[in-house]
Tab-separated table of C-alpha atoms in Angstrom:
chain	number	residue	atom	x	y	z
A	169	MET	CA	99.169	146.618	99.778
A	170	ASP	CA	101.418	147.611	96.890
A	171	ASN	CA	101.700	145.771	93.621
A	172	PHE	CA	104.684	143.756	94.644
A	173	GLU	CA	103.080	142.485	97.806
A	174	GLN	CA	99.857	141.704	96.018
A	175	ILE	CA	101.513	139.768	93.267
A	176	GLU	CA	103.554	137.837	95.720
A	177	LYS	CA	100.608	136.975	97.877
A	178	TYR	CA	98.689	135.851	94.833
A	179	VAL	CA	101.418	133.732	93.315
A	180	SER	CA	102.393	132.067	96.560
A	181	GLY	CA	98.769	131.152	97.218
A	182	ARG	CA	98.454	133.250	100.344
A	183	MET	CA	95.412	135.268	99.212
A	184	THR	CA	91.859	134.797	100.334
A	185	GLU	CA	89.200	134.094	97.720
A	186	THR	CA	87.914	137.676	97.812
A	187	GLU	CA	91.376	139.147	97.471
A	188	LYS	CA	92.043	136.757	94.643
A	189	SER	CA	89.098	137.739	92.502
A	190	ALA	CA	89.740	141.436	93.150
A	191	PHE	CA	93.321	140.981	92.053
A	192	GLU	CA	92.349	139.028	88.979
A	193	SER	CA	89.993	141.723	87.764
A	194	GLN	CA	92.660	144.330	88.392
A	195	LEU	CA	95.038	142.334	86.217
A	196	THR	CA	92.770	142.663	83.207
A	197	THR	CA	92.702	146.445	83.404
A	198	ASP	CA	96.260	147.272	84.444
A	199	PRO	CA	98.914	146.312	81.892
A	200	ALA	CA	101.809	147.410	84.088
A	201	LEU	CA	100.560	145.157	86.839
A	202	LYS	CA	100.135	142.384	84.340
A	203	ASN	CA	103.743	142.709	83.217
A	204	GLU	CA	105.076	142.676	86.714
A	205	PHE	CA	102.802	139.774	87.513
A	206	ALA	CA	104.165	137.699	84.657
A	207	LEU	CA	107.703	138.357	85.775
A	208	GLN	CA	107.027	137.558	89.412
A	209	ARG	CA	105.168	134.425	88.560
A	210	SER	CA	108.087	133.157	86.520
A	211	ILE	CA	110.550	133.935	89.275
A	212	ILE	CA	108.515	132.258	91.974
A	213	HIS	CA	107.893	129.232	89.800
A	214	GLY	CA	111.617	129.168	89.197
A	215	ILE	CA	112.289	129.113	92.928
A	216	GLN	CA	109.778	126.311	93.358
A	217	LYS	CA	111.321	124.299	90.554
A	218	ALA	CA	114.738	124.763	92.071
A	219	ARG	CA	113.482	123.480	95.403
A	220	ILE	CA	111.896	120.456	93.743
A	221	ALA	CA	115.191	119.743	92.018
A	222	GLU	CA	116.995	120.101	95.321
A	223	LEU	CA	114.673	117.686	97.097
A	224	LYS	CA	114.962	115.178	94.287
A	225	THR	CA	118.728	115.392	94.360
A	226	MET	CA	118.625	114.783	98.081
A	227	LEU	CA	116.454	111.685	97.567
A	228	SER	CA	118.650	110.390	94.764
A	229	GLN	CA	121.546	110.176	97.149
A	230	ILE	CA	119.791	107.706	99.393
A	231	PRO	CA	120.841	104.118	98.808
A	232	VAL	CA	117.832	101.991	97.949
A	233	THR	CA	116.939	98.536	96.791
A	234	SER	CA	116.455	98.408	93.087
A	235	ALA	CA	112.981	97.420	91.978
A	236	VAL	CA	114.434	95.378	89.175
A	237	SER	CA	116.545	93.168	91.381
A	238	ALA	CA	113.747	93.080	93.875
A	239	GLY	CA	113.341	89.360	93.624
A	240	LEU	CA	116.847	88.788	94.872
A	241	ALA	CA	117.725	88.823	98.482
A	242	THR	CA	120.669	91.134	97.964
A	243	GLY	CA	119.119	94.459	98.628
A	244	LYS	CA	120.908	97.458	99.942
A	245	LEU	CA	118.258	98.096	102.454
A	246	VAL	CA	118.142	96.164	105.629
A	247	ALA	CA	114.743	97.273	106.535
A	248	GLY	CA	113.376	95.258	109.253
A	249	VAL	CA	114.848	94.079	112.427
A	250	VAL	CA	111.662	93.330	114.146
A	251	ALA	CA	111.153	92.632	117.606
A	252	ALA	CA	109.316	92.426	120.732
A	253	THR	CA	110.457	94.083	123.852
A	254	VAL	CA	110.234	91.672	126.630
A	255	VAL	CA	110.473	93.595	129.811
A	256	ALA	CA	110.808	92.916	133.478
A	257	THR	CA	108.450	90.033	134.078
A	258	ALA	CA	110.102	87.893	131.493
A	259	SER	CA	113.431	87.974	133.216
A	260	TYR	CA	112.204	85.612	135.860
A	261	PHE	CA	111.551	82.958	133.297
A	262	TYR	CA	114.868	83.371	131.583
A	263	PHE	CA	116.860	82.688	134.635
A	264	LYS	CA	114.786	80.015	136.239
A	265	PRO	CA	114.095	77.743	133.314
A	266	ALA	CA	114.005	74.578	135.388
A	267	ASN	CA	111.251	75.822	137.653
A	268	THR	CA	109.140	77.186	134.918
A	269	ALA	CA	109.323	74.490	132.334
A	270	PRO	CA	105.989	75.092	130.631
A	271	VAL	CA	106.623	78.761	130.336
A	272	THR	CA	110.056	78.255	128.919
A	273	ALA	CA	108.701	75.925	126.340
A	274	LYS	CA	106.391	78.640	125.205
A	275	ASN	CA	109.181	81.148	125.204
A	276	GLU	CA	111.165	79.022	122.880
A	277	SER	CA	108.576	79.408	120.243
A	278	ILE	CA	108.943	83.130	120.116
A	279	LYS	CA	109.360	83.958	116.539
A	280	THR	CA	110.823	87.307	116.055
A	281	GLU	CA	111.600	87.254	112.471
A	282	ILE	CA	114.240	89.226	110.742
A	283	LYS	CA	113.330	90.007	107.252
A	284	LYS	CA	115.377	91.776	104.700
A	285	GLU	CA	113.906	94.440	102.487
A	286	LYS	CA	110.456	93.968	103.827
A	287	PRO	CA	109.296	96.711	106.067
A	288	ILE	CA	106.865	95.588	108.639
A	289	GLN	CA	103.436	96.960	108.417
A	290	PRO	CA	102.552	99.281	111.223
A	291	GLU	CA	99.323	97.391	111.812
A	292	THR	CA	101.262	94.362	112.839
A	293	ILE	CA	103.036	96.325	115.450
A	294	ASN	CA	99.847	97.830	116.676
A	295	SER	CA	98.337	94.440	117.028
A	296	ASN	CA	101.305	93.471	119.094
A	297	LYS	CA	100.604	96.375	121.338
A	298	GLN	CA	97.020	95.436	121.717
A	299	GLU	CA	98.157	92.026	122.651
A	300	GLU	CA	99.768	93.452	125.737
A	301	VAL	CA	96.399	93.487	127.335
A	302	THR	CA	95.413	89.973	126.545
A	303	ALA	CA	98.783	88.331	126.731
A	304	ALA	CA	98.812	88.301	130.455
A	305	THR	CA	95.593	86.422	130.770
A	306	SER	CA	95.420	84.151	127.806
A	307	VAL	CA	98.186	81.993	126.507
A	308	LYS	CA	97.430	80.994	123.023
A	309	SER	CA	98.331	77.756	121.409
A	310	SER	CA	101.517	78.021	119.450
A	311	SER	CA	99.925	76.446	116.442
A	312	HIS	CA	97.542	79.353	116.195
A	313	LYS	CA	98.439	81.585	113.351
A	314	PRO	CA	96.813	84.976	113.241
A	315	THR	CA	95.828	85.942	109.762
A	316	PRO	CA	96.972	89.406	108.928
A	317	SER	CA	94.087	91.386	107.626
A	318	ILE	CA	94.692	92.757	104.193
A	319	PRO	CA	92.923	96.045	103.655
A	320	ALA	CA	90.215	96.207	101.046
A	321	ALA	CA	92.309	98.721	99.159
A	322	THR	CA	94.323	95.838	97.813
A	323	LYS	CA	91.645	95.015	95.320
A	324	ALA	CA	92.529	95.793	91.774
A	325	LYS	CA	92.213	99.313	90.550
A	326	PRO	CA	91.293	100.287	87.040
A	327	LYS	CA	93.495	100.942	84.024
A	328	ILE	CA	97.014	100.611	85.277
A	329	ASN	CA	97.991	97.137	86.228
A	330	VAL	CA	98.047	97.829	89.893
A	331	LEU	CA	100.196	96.185	92.453
A	332	ASP	CA	98.840	95.854	95.863
A	333	PRO	CA	100.571	98.597	97.819
A	334	THR	CA	100.041	96.861	101.073
A	335	GLU	CA	101.085	93.457	99.874
A	336	GLU	CA	104.771	94.042	100.349
A	337	LEU	CA	104.281	95.405	103.757
A	338	THR	CA	101.910	92.725	104.785
A	339	THR	CA	104.022	89.788	103.755
A	340	PRO	CA	106.173	89.626	106.854
A	341	ALA	CA	103.201	90.098	109.089
A	342	THR	CA	102.654	86.439	109.732
A	343	PRO	CA	106.042	85.633	111.201
A	344	SER	CA	106.140	88.704	113.372
A	345	ALA	CA	102.571	88.263	114.407
A	346	LYS	CA	103.523	84.878	115.701
A	347	ALA	CA	105.632	86.531	118.301
A	348	LYS	CA	102.698	87.988	120.066
A	349	GLU	CA	101.162	84.721	121.073
A	350	ASP	CA	104.294	83.627	122.794
A	351	VAL	CA	105.021	86.491	125.003
A	352	LEU	CA	102.952	85.276	127.878
A	353	SER	CA	102.868	87.623	130.777
A	354	ALA	CA	105.728	89.639	129.444
A	355	THR	CA	105.113	93.048	128.076
A	356	VAL	CA	105.596	93.610	124.413
A	357	ALA	CA	106.445	97.111	123.496
A	358	VAL	CA	107.835	98.886	120.541
A	359	SER	CA	111.278	100.285	120.940
A	360	HIS	CA	112.003	103.888	120.206
A	361	VAL	CA	115.590	103.549	119.168
A	362	ALA	CA	116.006	103.783	115.451
A	363	VAL	CA	118.699	102.107	113.460
A	364	GLU	CA	120.111	103.576	110.316
A	365	VAL	CA	122.583	101.989	107.958
A	366	ASN	CA	125.039	104.235	106.213
A	367	ASN	CA	127.152	102.567	103.589
A	368	SER	CA	128.098	105.680	101.693
A	369	GLU	CA	131.078	106.489	103.890
A	370	LYS	CA	134.078	104.791	102.348
A	371	LYS	CA	136.209	105.533	105.371
A	372	TYR	CA	134.013	103.609	107.764
A	373	SER	CA	133.595	100.030	106.713
A	374	PHE	CA	132.406	98.535	109.984
A	375	HIS	CA	131.682	101.251	112.483
A	376	TYR	CA	128.904	102.647	114.565
A	377	GLN	CA	127.873	105.743	116.463
A	378	PHE	CA	124.907	107.108	118.350
A	379	GLN	CA	123.544	110.221	116.815
A	380	ASN	CA	120.650	112.031	118.455
A	381	GLY	CA	119.545	108.857	120.109
A	382	ARG	CA	119.608	106.802	116.954
A	383	LEU	CA	122.069	104.126	116.135
A	384	VAL	CA	123.964	104.586	112.901
A	385	LEU	CA	125.758	101.574	111.483
A	386	TYR	CA	128.457	102.253	108.932
A	387	GLY	CA	129.457	99.646	106.432
A	388	ALA	CA	128.082	97.096	104.012
A	389	PHE	CA	125.346	95.824	106.261
A	390	ASP	CA	123.295	95.374	103.175
A	391	ASP	CA	124.082	91.788	102.499
A	392	GLY	CA	123.564	90.474	105.944
A	393	LEU	CA	121.119	90.697	108.725
A	394	TYR	CA	121.630	92.580	111.879
A	395	GLU	CA	119.889	92.501	115.181
A	396	ILE	CA	120.095	94.829	118.086
A	397	LEU	CA	119.743	93.216	121.478
A	398	GLU	CA	119.180	95.063	124.658
A	399	ILE	CA	119.806	93.362	127.935
A	400	HIS	CA	118.252	94.921	130.976
A	401	GLY	CA	120.581	93.947	133.697
A	402	ASP	CA	122.033	96.090	136.423
A	403	ALA	CA	122.715	98.546	133.698
A	404	PRO	CA	121.033	98.259	130.321
A	405	SER	CA	123.411	97.197	127.597
A	406	LEU	CA	123.082	97.131	123.890
A	407	PHE	CA	124.544	94.509	121.627
A	408	LEU	CA	124.694	94.085	117.916
A	409	TYR	CA	124.429	90.650	116.403
A	410	TYR	CA	125.777	90.386	112.898
A	411	LYS	CA	127.011	87.385	110.948
A	412	ASN	CA	127.470	85.116	113.937
A	413	SER	CA	129.348	87.662	115.989
A	414	TYR	CA	128.302	89.910	118.819
A	415	TYR	CA	129.394	93.492	119.311
A	416	LEU	CA	128.990	95.736	122.284
A	417	LEU	CA	127.309	99.064	121.554
A	418	ASN	CA	128.008	101.944	123.886
A	419	GLU	CA	125.017	104.259	123.841
A	420	LYS	CA	127.174	107.144	124.951
A	421	GLN	CA	129.411	106.727	121.942
A	422	THR	CA	128.705	109.710	119.717
A	423	ASP	CA	131.899	109.388	117.711
A	424	ILE	CA	132.167	106.980	114.836
A	425	THR	CA	133.791	103.946	116.375
A	426	PRO	CA	134.964	100.686	114.840
A	427	LEU	CA	132.952	97.606	115.795
A	428	SER	CA	134.973	94.799	117.289
A	429	ALA	CA	133.574	91.407	118.037
A	430	ILE	CA	133.166	90.263	121.621
A	431	GLN	CA	135.701	87.548	122.497
A	432	ASN	CA	134.540	86.641	125.984
A	433	THR	CA	133.079	83.180	125.464
A	434	GLN	CA	130.946	83.337	128.582
A	435	LEU	CA	129.324	86.532	127.440
A	436	ILE	CA	128.847	85.157	123.951
A	437	GLN	CA	127.148	82.101	125.409
A	438	LYS	CA	124.781	84.321	127.364
A	439	LEU	CA	123.971	86.427	124.341
A	440	LYS	CA	123.377	83.317	122.290
A	441	GLU	CA	120.878	82.168	124.836
A	442	TYR	CA	119.024	85.457	124.682
A	443	ARG	CA	118.979	85.405	120.958
A	444	SER	CA	117.695	81.859	120.765
A	445	ARG	CA	114.685	82.952	122.747
A	446	GLN	CA	113.881	85.208	119.903
A	447	ASN	CA	114.443	82.827	117.062
B	214	MET	CA	116.890	91.121	133.163
B	215	ALA	CA	115.101	91.191	129.917
B	216	LEU	CA	115.682	91.024	126.280
B	217	ARG	CA	114.840	93.660	123.846
B	218	VAL	CA	115.426	93.711	120.133
B	219	PHE	CA	115.093	97.019	118.469
B	220	LYS	CA	113.186	97.875	115.428
B	221	SER	CA	114.902	99.701	112.660
B	222	ALA	CA	114.094	103.190	111.537
B	223	SER	CA	111.726	101.910	108.905
B	224	GLN	CA	109.207	101.023	111.546
B	225	LEU	CA	109.010	104.344	113.245
B	226	ASP	CA	105.483	105.208	113.922
B	227	GLU	CA	103.517	106.414	110.872
B	228	VAL	CA	102.016	109.235	112.809
B	229	GLU	CA	105.354	110.398	114.083
B	230	ILE	CA	106.867	110.367	110.622
B	231	PHE	CA	103.959	112.235	109.141
B	232	GLU	CA	104.206	114.804	111.894
B	233	ARG	CA	107.898	115.220	111.234
B	234	ILE	CA	107.263	115.710	107.551
B	235	ARG	CA	104.620	118.295	108.300
B	236	ASN	CA	107.216	120.103	110.336
B	237	GLY	CA	109.615	120.121	107.427
B	238	ASP	CA	111.980	117.419	108.634
B	239	GLU	CA	113.797	116.227	105.538
B	240	LYS	CA	115.225	113.235	107.387
B	241	ALA	CA	111.720	111.883	107.803
B	242	LEU	CA	111.169	112.211	104.073
B	243	GLU	CA	114.311	110.184	103.502
B	244	ILE	CA	113.025	107.448	105.765
B	245	ILE	CA	109.790	107.279	103.808
B	246	TYR	CA	111.664	107.285	100.527
B	247	LYS	CA	113.694	104.290	101.556
B	248	LYS	CA	110.800	102.454	103.078
B	249	TYR	CA	108.515	102.528	100.074
B	250	TYR	CA	111.073	102.641	97.306
B	251	ARG	CA	110.557	99.134	96.040
B	252	MET	CA	106.836	99.164	96.383
B	253	MET	CA	106.419	102.417	94.460
B	254	THR	CA	108.970	101.889	91.737
B	255	LYS	CA	107.566	98.445	91.050
B	256	LEU	CA	104.334	100.071	89.972
B	257	VAL	CA	106.068	101.879	87.121
B	258	VAL	CA	108.484	99.098	86.253
B	259	THR	CA	105.668	96.589	85.876
B	260	ASN	CA	103.713	99.051	83.765
B	261	SER	CA	106.198	99.467	80.921
B	262	GLY	CA	108.429	101.984	82.622
B	263	THR	CA	112.158	101.911	83.160
B	264	GLU	CA	113.809	101.956	86.531
B	265	GLU	CA	114.878	105.520	85.807
B	266	GLU	CA	111.324	106.618	85.098
B	267	ALA	CA	110.135	104.756	88.142
B	268	ARG	CA	112.523	106.615	90.378
B	269	ASP	CA	111.587	109.915	88.816
B	270	VAL	CA	107.877	109.335	89.269
B	271	TYR	CA	108.353	108.190	92.839
B	272	GLN	CA	110.487	111.203	93.700
B	273	ASP	CA	107.967	113.551	92.117
B	274	ALA	CA	105.205	111.894	94.080
B	275	LEU	CA	107.116	112.290	97.314
B	276	VAL	CA	107.743	115.954	96.581
B	277	VAL	CA	104.014	116.414	96.027
B	278	PHE	CA	103.353	114.608	99.283
B	279	TRP	CA	105.939	116.730	101.059
B	280	GLN	CA	104.495	119.994	99.852
B	281	LYS	CA	100.928	118.977	100.592
B	282	ALA	CA	101.839	117.812	104.056
B	283	ARG	CA	103.880	120.939	104.673
B	284	SER	CA	101.144	123.301	103.624
B	285	GLY	CA	98.808	121.670	106.117
B	286	ASN	CA	96.292	120.953	103.378
B	287	LEU	CA	96.677	117.240	103.636
B	288	VAL	CA	94.618	115.326	106.104
B	289	LEU	CA	95.602	111.714	105.988
B	290	THR	CA	92.562	109.505	105.857
B	291	SER	CA	94.520	106.508	104.695
B	292	LYS	CA	98.010	105.267	105.256
B	293	MET	CA	100.845	107.370	103.892
B	294	SER	CA	101.836	104.563	101.558
B	295	THR	CA	98.348	104.370	100.094
B	296	TYR	CA	98.334	108.093	99.476
B	297	ILE	CA	101.794	108.186	97.925
B	298	TYR	CA	100.950	105.159	95.837
B	299	SER	CA	97.926	106.850	94.348
B	300	VAL	CA	100.001	109.937	93.534
B	301	CYS	CA	102.520	107.684	91.782
B	302	GLN	CA	99.716	106.059	89.841
B	303	ASN	CA	98.353	109.383	88.663
B	304	LEU	CA	101.747	110.734	87.721
B	305	TRP	CA	102.647	107.626	85.800
B	306	ARG	CA	99.305	107.561	84.012
B	307	LYS	CA	99.849	111.169	82.963
B	308	GLU	CA	103.336	110.385	81.800
B	309	LEU	CA	102.101	107.443	79.736
B	310	GLU	CA	99.464	109.649	78.144
B	311	ARG	CA	102.045	112.302	77.417
B	312	LYS	CA	104.287	109.740	75.784
B	313	LYS	CA	101.448	108.467	73.661
B	314	ARG	CA	100.574	111.972	72.537
B	315	LEU	CA	104.173	112.657	71.691
B	316	SER	CA	104.485	109.580	69.550
B	317	ASN	CA	101.290	110.491	67.705
B	318	GLU	CA	102.146	114.072	66.935
B	319	GLU	CA	105.846	113.502	66.957
B	320	ARG	CA	108.059	115.990	65.188
B	321	ASP	CA	105.274	118.095	63.742
B	322	LEU	CA	105.345	120.482	66.650
B	323	PRO	CA	107.612	123.463	66.308
B	324	GLU	CA	110.115	123.222	69.109
B	325	SER	CA	109.915	126.830	70.196
B	326	ILE	CA	106.490	126.480	71.775
B	327	ASP	CA	107.673	124.211	74.499
B	328	MET	CA	111.252	125.340	74.677
B	329	ASP	CA	110.333	128.755	75.912
B	330	LYS	CA	109.443	127.982	79.488
B	331	PRO	CA	112.233	125.639	80.508
B	332	GLU	CA	114.637	128.266	79.206
B	333	ARG	CA	113.308	130.807	81.682
B	334	GLU	CA	113.476	128.271	84.432
B	335	LYS	CA	117.106	127.698	83.655
B	336	ILE	CA	117.860	131.384	83.847
B	337	ILE	CA	116.161	131.689	87.204
B	338	ALA	CA	117.934	128.584	88.442
B	339	ARG	CA	121.248	130.136	87.395
B	340	CYS	CA	120.396	133.370	89.187
B	341	LEU	CA	119.486	131.438	92.313
B	342	GLU	CA	122.812	129.684	92.197
B	343	GLN	CA	124.554	133.022	92.258
B	344	MET	CA	122.974	133.817	95.578
B	345	GLY	CA	124.209	132.657	98.948
B	346	GLU	CA	123.056	129.441	100.535
B	347	THR	CA	120.998	131.234	103.182
B	348	CYS	CA	119.203	133.368	100.623
B	349	ARG	CA	118.371	130.324	98.540
B	350	LYS	CA	117.037	128.460	101.551
B	351	VAL	CA	114.932	131.398	102.717
B	352	LEU	CA	113.337	131.774	99.309
B	353	MET	CA	112.727	128.072	98.819
B	354	TYR	CA	111.282	127.621	102.280
B	355	TYR	CA	109.020	130.590	101.800
B	356	TYR	CA	107.846	129.982	98.252
B	357	PHE	CA	107.838	126.209	98.052
B	358	ASP	CA	107.599	124.787	101.534
B	359	GLU	CA	105.289	127.646	102.484
B	360	MET	CA	106.925	128.004	105.838
B	361	SER	CA	105.924	130.817	108.136
B	362	MET	CA	108.484	133.435	109.130
B	363	GLN	CA	108.691	131.771	112.506
B	364	GLU	CA	109.481	128.401	110.956
B	365	ILE	CA	112.084	129.946	108.684
B	366	ALA	CA	113.694	131.710	111.627
B	367	ASP	CA	113.769	128.461	113.610
B	368	LYS	CA	115.113	126.412	110.769
B	369	LEU	CA	117.864	128.781	109.765
B	370	GLY	CA	118.709	129.989	113.237
B	371	PHE	CA	117.609	133.613	112.847
B	372	ALA	CA	117.115	135.681	115.967
B	373	ASN	CA	113.452	136.345	115.284
B	374	THR	CA	110.743	136.627	112.638
B	375	ASP	CA	111.779	140.174	111.796
B	376	THR	CA	115.195	138.953	110.760
B	377	ALA	CA	113.544	136.279	108.645
B	378	LYS	CA	111.230	138.833	107.057
B	379	THR	CA	114.053	141.225	106.246
B	380	LYS	CA	116.156	138.393	104.868
B	381	LYS	CA	113.359	137.165	102.698
B	382	TYR	CA	112.663	140.643	101.396
B	383	LYS	CA	116.279	141.415	100.600
B	384	CYS	CA	116.959	138.038	99.037
B	385	LYS	CA	113.906	138.325	96.851
B	386	GLN	CA	114.932	141.800	95.743
B	387	LYS	CA	118.381	140.575	94.886
B	388	LEU	CA	116.977	137.710	92.873
B	389	ASP	CA	114.584	140.021	91.037
B	390	GLU	CA	117.481	142.263	90.087
B	391	LEU	CA	119.556	139.362	88.856
B	392	VAL	CA	116.722	138.021	86.771
B	393	LYS	CA	115.750	141.400	85.375
B	394	ALA	CA	119.337	142.061	84.401
B	395	GLN	CA	119.209	139.007	82.180
B	396	TYR	CA	115.798	139.466	80.824
B	397	THR	CA	113.699	142.380	79.817
B	398	GLU	CA	110.239	142.222	81.231
B	399	HIS	CA	108.885	141.645	77.796
B	400	ASP	CA	110.402	138.192	77.714
B	401	PHE	CA	108.273	137.140	80.587
B	402	LEU	CA	105.015	138.002	78.970
B	403	ASP	CA	102.947	135.056	78.081
């Protein structure tokens, strides 16, 4: 291993402990090595600093909700469109409400809450998953409210006036947790399709596209709520609900396409029905 | 027929996101950044920091998290948010201490002591800027993200690890030359 390689290995933290101590003792006796070492260390630190700056610049370009205006409901981030996936078995109940009155009544109490700016805690979702098992056998009373467990870590920490890091994430847990008791024999699953809002593109004020399997919404979706509905019919279809209008989403649409509201009143009526099950 | 309402990106599985970050997926880092922005910046803002400082601390914390996760040295025993939060706390505590020290000693310190290092950093940053995009990426991925040659080859679309190795070697040599041209070795002695 020549000097250059050694220095590099040392500075980039790729040396073993033995190599390290050997190198360090060599440094004390070899001034030329020491010089080169100082230079290399500066250069590598420089590269690292440049990368840190690059990453920070990248992060700075992401639109976020200001912490200062946090109390207001006008965030830029529409974080949570929560939901349960009601698959297969539920369809029976949707279309035969008269025959299944008690079940429908329960369905109506499904509370899939849409919350702005408040990401849902993963635990909540997990608990929904667990509920899959029990949901089929036990129908819980709709007055039952599961208490989200707040981790012990929320207790105050010393010195700095500490906020509870989980508090924000836990807040919406109650409403979404409610959903699980109402799903009956239906399966609740977590969807894999991700939604991203991009409001940095001036050109696209109300558009969408599918990009690598994720839905990208373009426009000022920040001051409203959006919901994505999927209807499993003969062919699965995706719809966007936003500010009292419904929009058809074509999953094969990889180009940025303007969103136009659905005019067909029959279809709108149907979609309304589906949505009301959720709310 | 059934109804399904999707979850937004912010609820992607923790594990999946962490895995993506470990694999150097910057998009995943962006998701995290967005998701915890309010929570993390609030910590600083409610502890006598400005929004600006809050953002800076949070970004620094995420970079630390990124590098730790990348290097494979981080085993998550708690949630990502808990980990990042504690990094934010430490960084902000340090910053508060630094501020306090500064106000105590204030202008007594001769500037040159601390001015020396950032100056070198600037020179190296300038030299890096003179290099091509690929060279910069190779060097950053190798020296900061600690990617293997295989990962670098995959990420930058090189034919194989040999290409990555050669690239890295040549780019580093070029950078060394640029830096040396601006500075005599003596300037880098501590």
